[in-house]
PDB file of C-alpha atoms in Angstrom:
ATOM      1  CA  GLY A   1      -9.982 -58.687  25.316  1.00 82.00           C
ATOM      2  CA  GLU A   2      -7.622 -61.181  26.812  1.00 85.00           C
ATOM      3  CA  LYS A   3      -4.850 -62.607  24.623  1.00 81.00           C
ATOM      4  CA  VAL A   4      -5.324 -66.330  24.101  1.00 82.00           C
ATOM      5  CA  LYS A   5      -2.362 -68.633  23.473  1.00 86.00           C
ATOM      6  CA  GLU A   6      -3.299 -71.292  20.933  1.00 91.00           C
ATOM      7  CA  PRO A   7      -1.187 -74.341  20.177  1.00 94.00           C
ATOM      8  CA  PHE A   8       1.135 -74.564  17.162  1.00 95.00           C
ATOM      9  CA  GLN A   9       2.241 -70.954  17.058  1.00 93.00           C
ATOM     10  CA  GLY A  10       5.781 -69.723  16.515  1.00 93.00           C
ATOM     11  CA  SER A  11       8.563 -70.373  14.029  1.00 93.00           C
ATOM     12  CA  LYS A  12       8.438 -74.157  14.504  1.00 94.00           C
ATOM     13  CA  TYR A  13       5.017 -74.117  12.810  1.00 95.00           C
ATOM     14  CA  GLU A  14       5.752 -71.573  10.081  1.00 95.00           C
ATOM     15  CA  SER A  15       7.004 -72.306   6.582  1.00 94.00           C
ATOM     16  CA  ASN A  16      10.713 -71.844   5.941  1.00 94.00           C
ATOM     17  CA  ASN A  17      13.172 -72.632   3.131  1.00 91.00           C
ATOM     18  CA  ARG A  18      12.826 -76.401   3.721  1.00 93.00           C
ATOM     19  CA  PHE A  19       9.157 -76.896   4.635  1.00 93.00           C
ATOM     20  CA  PHE A  20       5.701 -75.696   3.757  1.00 92.00           C
ATOM     21  CA  ARG A  21       3.697 -75.711   7.006  1.00 95.00           C
ATOM     22  CA  GLY A  22       0.040 -75.141   7.741  1.00 95.00           C
ATOM     23  CA  VAL A  23      -2.043 -74.980  10.908  1.00 97.00           C
ATOM     24  CA  GLY A  24      -5.793 -75.451  11.129  1.00 97.00           C
ATOM     25  CA  LYS A  25      -8.414 -74.933  13.812  1.00 97.00           C
ATOM     26  CA  GLY A  26     -11.863 -76.487  13.870  1.00 97.00           C
ATOM     27  CA  LYS A  27     -14.745 -76.090  16.309  1.00 97.00           C
ATOM     28  CA  SER A  28     -17.887 -78.199  16.617  1.00 97.00           C
ATOM     29  CA  ALA A  29     -20.139 -79.991  19.084  1.00 97.00           C
ATOM     30  CA  LYS A  30     -18.838 -83.242  17.526  1.00 97.00           C
ATOM     31  CA  ASP A  31     -15.146 -83.955  17.847  1.00 95.00           C
ATOM     32  CA  ASN A  32     -14.847 -85.684  14.446  1.00 97.00           C
ATOM     33  CA  ILE A  33     -16.372 -82.646  12.696  1.00 97.00           C
ATOM     34  CA  ALA A  34     -14.066 -80.280  14.593  1.00 97.00           C
ATOM     35  CA  ARG A  35     -11.131 -82.459  13.537  1.00 97.00           C
ATOM     36  CA  GLY A  36     -12.292 -82.486   9.900  1.00 97.00           C
ATOM     37  CA  LYS A  37     -12.559 -78.691   9.868  1.00 97.00           C
ATOM     38  CA  ALA A  38      -9.081 -78.280  11.369  1.00 97.00           C
ATOM     39  CA  ASP A  39      -7.654 -80.820   8.929  1.00 95.00           C
ATOM     40  CA  MET A  40      -9.168 -79.064   5.913  1.00 94.00           C
ATOM     41  CA  GLU A  41      -8.069 -75.603   7.061  1.00 96.00           C
ATOM     42  CA  ALA A  42      -4.463 -76.748   7.567  1.00 95.00           C
ATOM     43  CA  LYS A  43      -4.348 -78.466   4.155  1.00 90.00           C
ATOM     44  CA  ASN A  44      -5.904 -75.439   2.434  1.00 90.00           C
ATOM     45  CA  GLN A  45      -3.292 -73.218   4.048  1.00 92.00           C
ATOM     46  CA  LEU A  46      -0.547 -75.497   2.704  1.00 89.00           C
ATOM     47  CA  ALA A  47      -2.057 -75.588  -0.789  1.00 84.00           C
ATOM     48  CA  GLY A  48      -2.281 -71.791  -0.841  1.00 87.00           C
ATOM     49  CA  GLN A  49       1.381 -71.442   0.139  1.00 88.00           C
ATOM     50  CA  VAL A  50       2.539 -73.891  -2.521  1.00 83.00           C
ATOM     51  CA  GLU A  51       0.457 -72.134  -5.178  1.00 82.00           C
ATOM     52  CA  THR A  52       1.679 -68.663  -4.168  1.00 87.00           C
ATOM     53  CA  ASN A  53       5.293 -69.831  -4.076  1.00 84.00           C
ATOM     54  CA  ILE A  54       5.079 -71.410  -7.541  1.00 79.00           C
ATOM     55  CA  ARG A  55       3.273 -68.369  -8.972  1.00 79.00           C
ATOM     56  CA  ASN A  56       5.949 -65.980  -7.644  1.00 82.00           C
ATOM     57  CA  VAL A  57       8.796 -68.141  -8.924  1.00 79.00           C
ATOM     58  CA  THR A  58       7.126 -68.589 -12.321  1.00 77.00           C
ATOM     59  CA  ASP A  59       6.573 -64.824 -12.621  1.00 78.00           C
ATOM     60  CA  GLN A  60      10.236 -64.129 -11.784  1.00 77.00           C
ATOM     61  CA  PHE A  61      11.447 -66.780 -14.217  1.00 74.00           C
ATOM     62  CA  MET A  62       9.242 -65.484 -17.015  1.00 72.00           C
ATOM     63  CA  ALA A  63      10.346 -61.903 -16.417  1.00 75.00           C
ATOM     64  CA  GLN A  64      13.987 -62.965 -16.694  1.00 72.00           C
ATOM     65  CA  THR A  65      13.629 -65.229 -19.730  1.00 68.00           C
ATOM     66  CA  GLU A  66      10.846 -63.388 -21.592  1.00 67.00           C
ATOM     67  CA  ASN A  67       9.633 -66.816 -22.616  1.00 61.00           C
ATOM     68  CA  ALA A  68       7.071 -66.782 -25.420  1.00 62.00           C
ATOM     69  CA  ASN A  69       4.810 -69.370 -23.779  1.00 67.00           C
ATOM     70  CA  THR A  70       4.650 -67.686 -20.375  1.00 68.00           C
ATOM     71  CA  ALA A  71       0.907 -68.154 -19.917  1.00 70.00           C
ATOM     72  CA  ASP A  72       1.174 -71.814 -20.860  1.00 73.00           C
ATOM     73  CA  VAL A  73       3.954 -72.492 -18.342  1.00 75.00           C
ATOM     74  CA  ALA A  74       2.041 -70.668 -15.596  1.00 73.00           C
ATOM     75  CA  GLU A  75      -1.147 -72.585 -16.396  1.00 76.00           C
ATOM     76  CA  LYS A  76       0.642 -75.958 -16.404  1.00 77.00           C
ATOM     77  CA  PHE A  77       2.190 -75.127 -13.039  1.00 74.00           C
ATOM     78  CA  GLN A  78      -1.204 -74.335 -11.533  1.00 73.00           C
ATOM     79  CA  SER A  79      -2.479 -77.693 -12.708  1.00 74.00           C
ATOM     80  CA  LEU A  80       0.637 -79.451 -11.345  1.00 72.00           C
ATOM     81  CA  THR A  81       0.279 -77.685  -8.010  1.00 70.00           C
ATOM     82  CA  ARG A  82      -3.296 -78.921  -7.678  1.00 68.00           C
ATOM     83  CA  GLN A  83      -2.238 -82.460  -8.614  1.00 69.00           C
ATOM     84  CA  GLY A  84       0.654 -82.227  -6.199  1.00 64.00           C
ATOM     85  CA  MET A  85      -1.576 -81.199  -3.331  1.00 64.00           C
ATOM     86  CA  ASN A  86      -4.049 -83.973  -4.125  1.00 64.00           C
ATOM     87  CA  ASN A  87      -1.553 -86.773  -4.694  1.00 61.00           C
ATOM     88  CA  ASN A  88       1.440 -85.811  -2.654  1.00 54.00           C
ATOM     89  CA  LEU A  89      -0.373 -85.961   0.639  1.00 57.00           C
ATOM     90  CA  ALA A  90       1.581 -89.142   1.313  1.00 56.00           C
ATOM     91  CA  ASP A  91       4.510 -86.824   1.990  1.00 80.00           C
ATOM     92  CA  LEU A  92       2.321 -84.757   4.270  1.00 86.00           C
ATOM     93  CA  ARG A  93       3.434 -85.133   7.879  1.00 92.00           C
ATOM     94  CA  LYS A  94       1.280 -84.268  10.837  1.00 94.00           C
ATOM     95  CA  ILE A  95       3.493 -82.379  13.273  1.00 96.00           C
ATOM     96  CA  GLY A  96       0.854 -81.855  15.923  1.00 97.00           C
ATOM     97  CA  GLU A  97      -2.766 -82.319  16.929  1.00 97.00           C
ATOM     98  CA  GLU A  98      -4.503 -81.118  20.083  1.00 97.00           C
ATOM     99  CA  LYS A  99      -8.135 -81.375  21.139  1.00 97.00           C
ATOM    100  CA  PHE A 100      -9.955 -79.288  23.726  1.00 97.00           C
ATOM    101  CA  PHE A 101     -13.479 -79.578  25.109  1.00 97.00           C
ATOM    102  CA  ASP A 102     -15.105 -76.661  26.932  1.00 96.00           C
ATOM    103  CA  GLY A 103     -18.135 -78.665  28.088  1.00 96.00           C
ATOM    104  CA  ASP A 104     -20.071 -77.557  25.019  1.00 97.00           C
ATOM    105  CA  LYS A 105     -17.827 -77.690  21.941  1.00 97.00           C
ATOM    106  CA  TYR A 106     -14.659 -79.392  20.789  1.00 97.00           C
ATOM    107  CA  THR A 107     -11.825 -77.322  19.383  1.00 97.00           C
ATOM    108  CA  VAL A 108      -9.187 -79.190  17.438  1.00 97.00           C
ATOM    109  CA  PHE A 109      -5.845 -77.805  16.253  1.00 97.00           C
ATOM    110  CA  ILE A 110      -3.806 -79.627  13.603  1.00 97.00           C
ATOM    111  CA  ALA A 111      -0.398 -78.766  12.143  1.00 97.00           C
ATOM    112  CA  TYR A 112       1.054 -80.295   8.954  1.00 95.00           C
ATOM    113  CA  GLU A 113       4.246 -79.943   6.979  1.00 94.00           C
ATOM    114  CA  ILE A 114       5.465 -80.995   3.545  1.00 91.00           C
ATOM    115  CA  LYS A 115       9.132 -81.050   2.591  1.00 90.00           C
ATOM    116  CA  LYS A 116       9.534 -78.498  -0.177  1.00 89.00           C
ATOM    117  CA  ASN A 117      12.115 -80.467  -2.143  1.00 88.00           C
ATOM    118  CA  ALA A 118       9.924 -83.597  -2.090  1.00 87.00           C
ATOM    119  CA  MET A 119       6.981 -81.535  -3.347  1.00 85.00           C
ATOM    120  CA  PHE A 120       9.042 -79.949  -6.143  1.00 86.00           C
ATOM    121  CA  ARG A 121      10.556 -83.312  -7.162  1.00 87.00           C
ATOM    122  CA  PHE A 122       7.076 -84.795  -7.314  1.00 84.00           C
ATOM    123  CA  MET A 123       5.909 -81.914  -9.519  1.00 84.00           C
ATOM    124  CA  LYS A 124       8.914 -82.414 -11.807  1.00 87.00           C
ATOM    125  CA  LYS A 125       8.096 -86.120 -12.175  1.00 86.00           C
ATOM    126  CA  GLN A 126       4.438 -85.278 -12.897  1.00 83.00           C
ATOM    127  CA  ALA A 127       5.476 -82.720 -15.523  1.00 85.00           C
ATOM    128  CA  ARG A 128       7.632 -85.304 -17.318  1.00 88.00           C
ATOM    129  CA  THR A 129       4.765 -87.793 -17.511  1.00 87.00           C
ATOM    130  CA  ASP A 130       2.165 -85.238 -18.674  1.00 83.00           C
ATOM    131  CA  ALA A 131       1.652 -85.720 -22.416  1.00 82.00           C
ATOM    132  CA  LYS A 132      -0.005 -82.284 -22.716  1.00 83.00           C
ATOM    133  CA  ILE A 133       3.240 -80.461 -21.875  1.00 82.00           C
ATOM    134  CA  ASP A 134       5.429 -79.663 -24.901  1.00 84.00           C
ATOM    135  CA  LYS A 135       9.235 -79.811 -24.753  1.00 87.00           C
ATOM    136  CA  ALA A 136       9.822 -76.050 -24.426  1.00 83.00           C
ATOM    137  CA  THR A 137       7.291 -75.725 -21.600  1.00 82.00           C
ATOM    138  CA  LEU A 138       8.725 -78.796 -19.869  1.00 86.00           C
ATOM    139  CA  LYS A 139      12.253 -77.350 -20.068  1.00 87.00           C
ATOM    140  CA  ALA A 140      11.074 -74.079 -18.525  1.00 84.00           C
ATOM    141  CA  MET A 141       9.215 -75.925 -15.770  1.00 85.00           C
ATOM    142  CA  GLU A 142      12.196 -78.163 -14.993  1.00 89.00           C
ATOM    143  CA  ASP A 143      14.499 -75.121 -14.775  1.00 88.00           C
ATOM    144  CA  ILE A 144      12.109 -73.463 -12.330  1.00 86.00           C
ATOM    145  CA  LEU A 145      11.715 -76.602 -10.211  1.00 89.00           C
ATOM    146  CA  ASP A 146      15.467 -77.317 -10.196  1.00 91.00           C
ATOM    147  CA  ALA A 147      16.090 -73.813  -8.890  1.00 88.00           C
ATOM    148  CA  GLN A 148      13.472 -74.368  -6.181  1.00 88.00           C
ATOM    149  CA  ILE A 149      14.946 -77.740  -5.192  1.00 90.00           C
ATOM    150  CA  GLU A 150      18.398 -76.147  -4.975  1.00 91.00           C
ATOM    151  CA  ALA A 151      17.019 -73.343  -2.766  1.00 88.00           C
ATOM    152  CA  THR A 152      15.629 -75.882  -0.292  1.00 88.00           C
ATOM    153  CA  GLU A 153      19.060 -77.435   0.135  1.00 83.00           C
ATOM    154  CA  GLU A 154      20.879 -74.208   1.024  1.00 77.00           C
TER     155      GLU A 154
END
């Protein structure tokens, strides 16, 4: 078939060391439904990236430190990531939206980004205020997040 050029492709719309970025596409006979689908897909893509990033970093950290409460730290991070994605959407910036109509259906494309260091700082703040996190787990989480914040500033 013929190659189709869709909006929001290329490095400007891909995650890098400073931003998590996600692009969504939605199609429907109603433009608001198409927009909702695109919005959800882009946000889900972002959430998946944040979760994968945190999981990889946590695994590396745990391998290096051989921390006794590895599972606990990983579990707390998963919970923080979910909270972060739900609450931190204030830091979510829309970097593009385009709507097309082919006479039958609307297709909407949306692109979002979140600053990584803002996301990690938010998670650190959440960890400190979570009464269910013990001191050792909190220390491990802060070390991981500090390393991530530092990496975003390189």
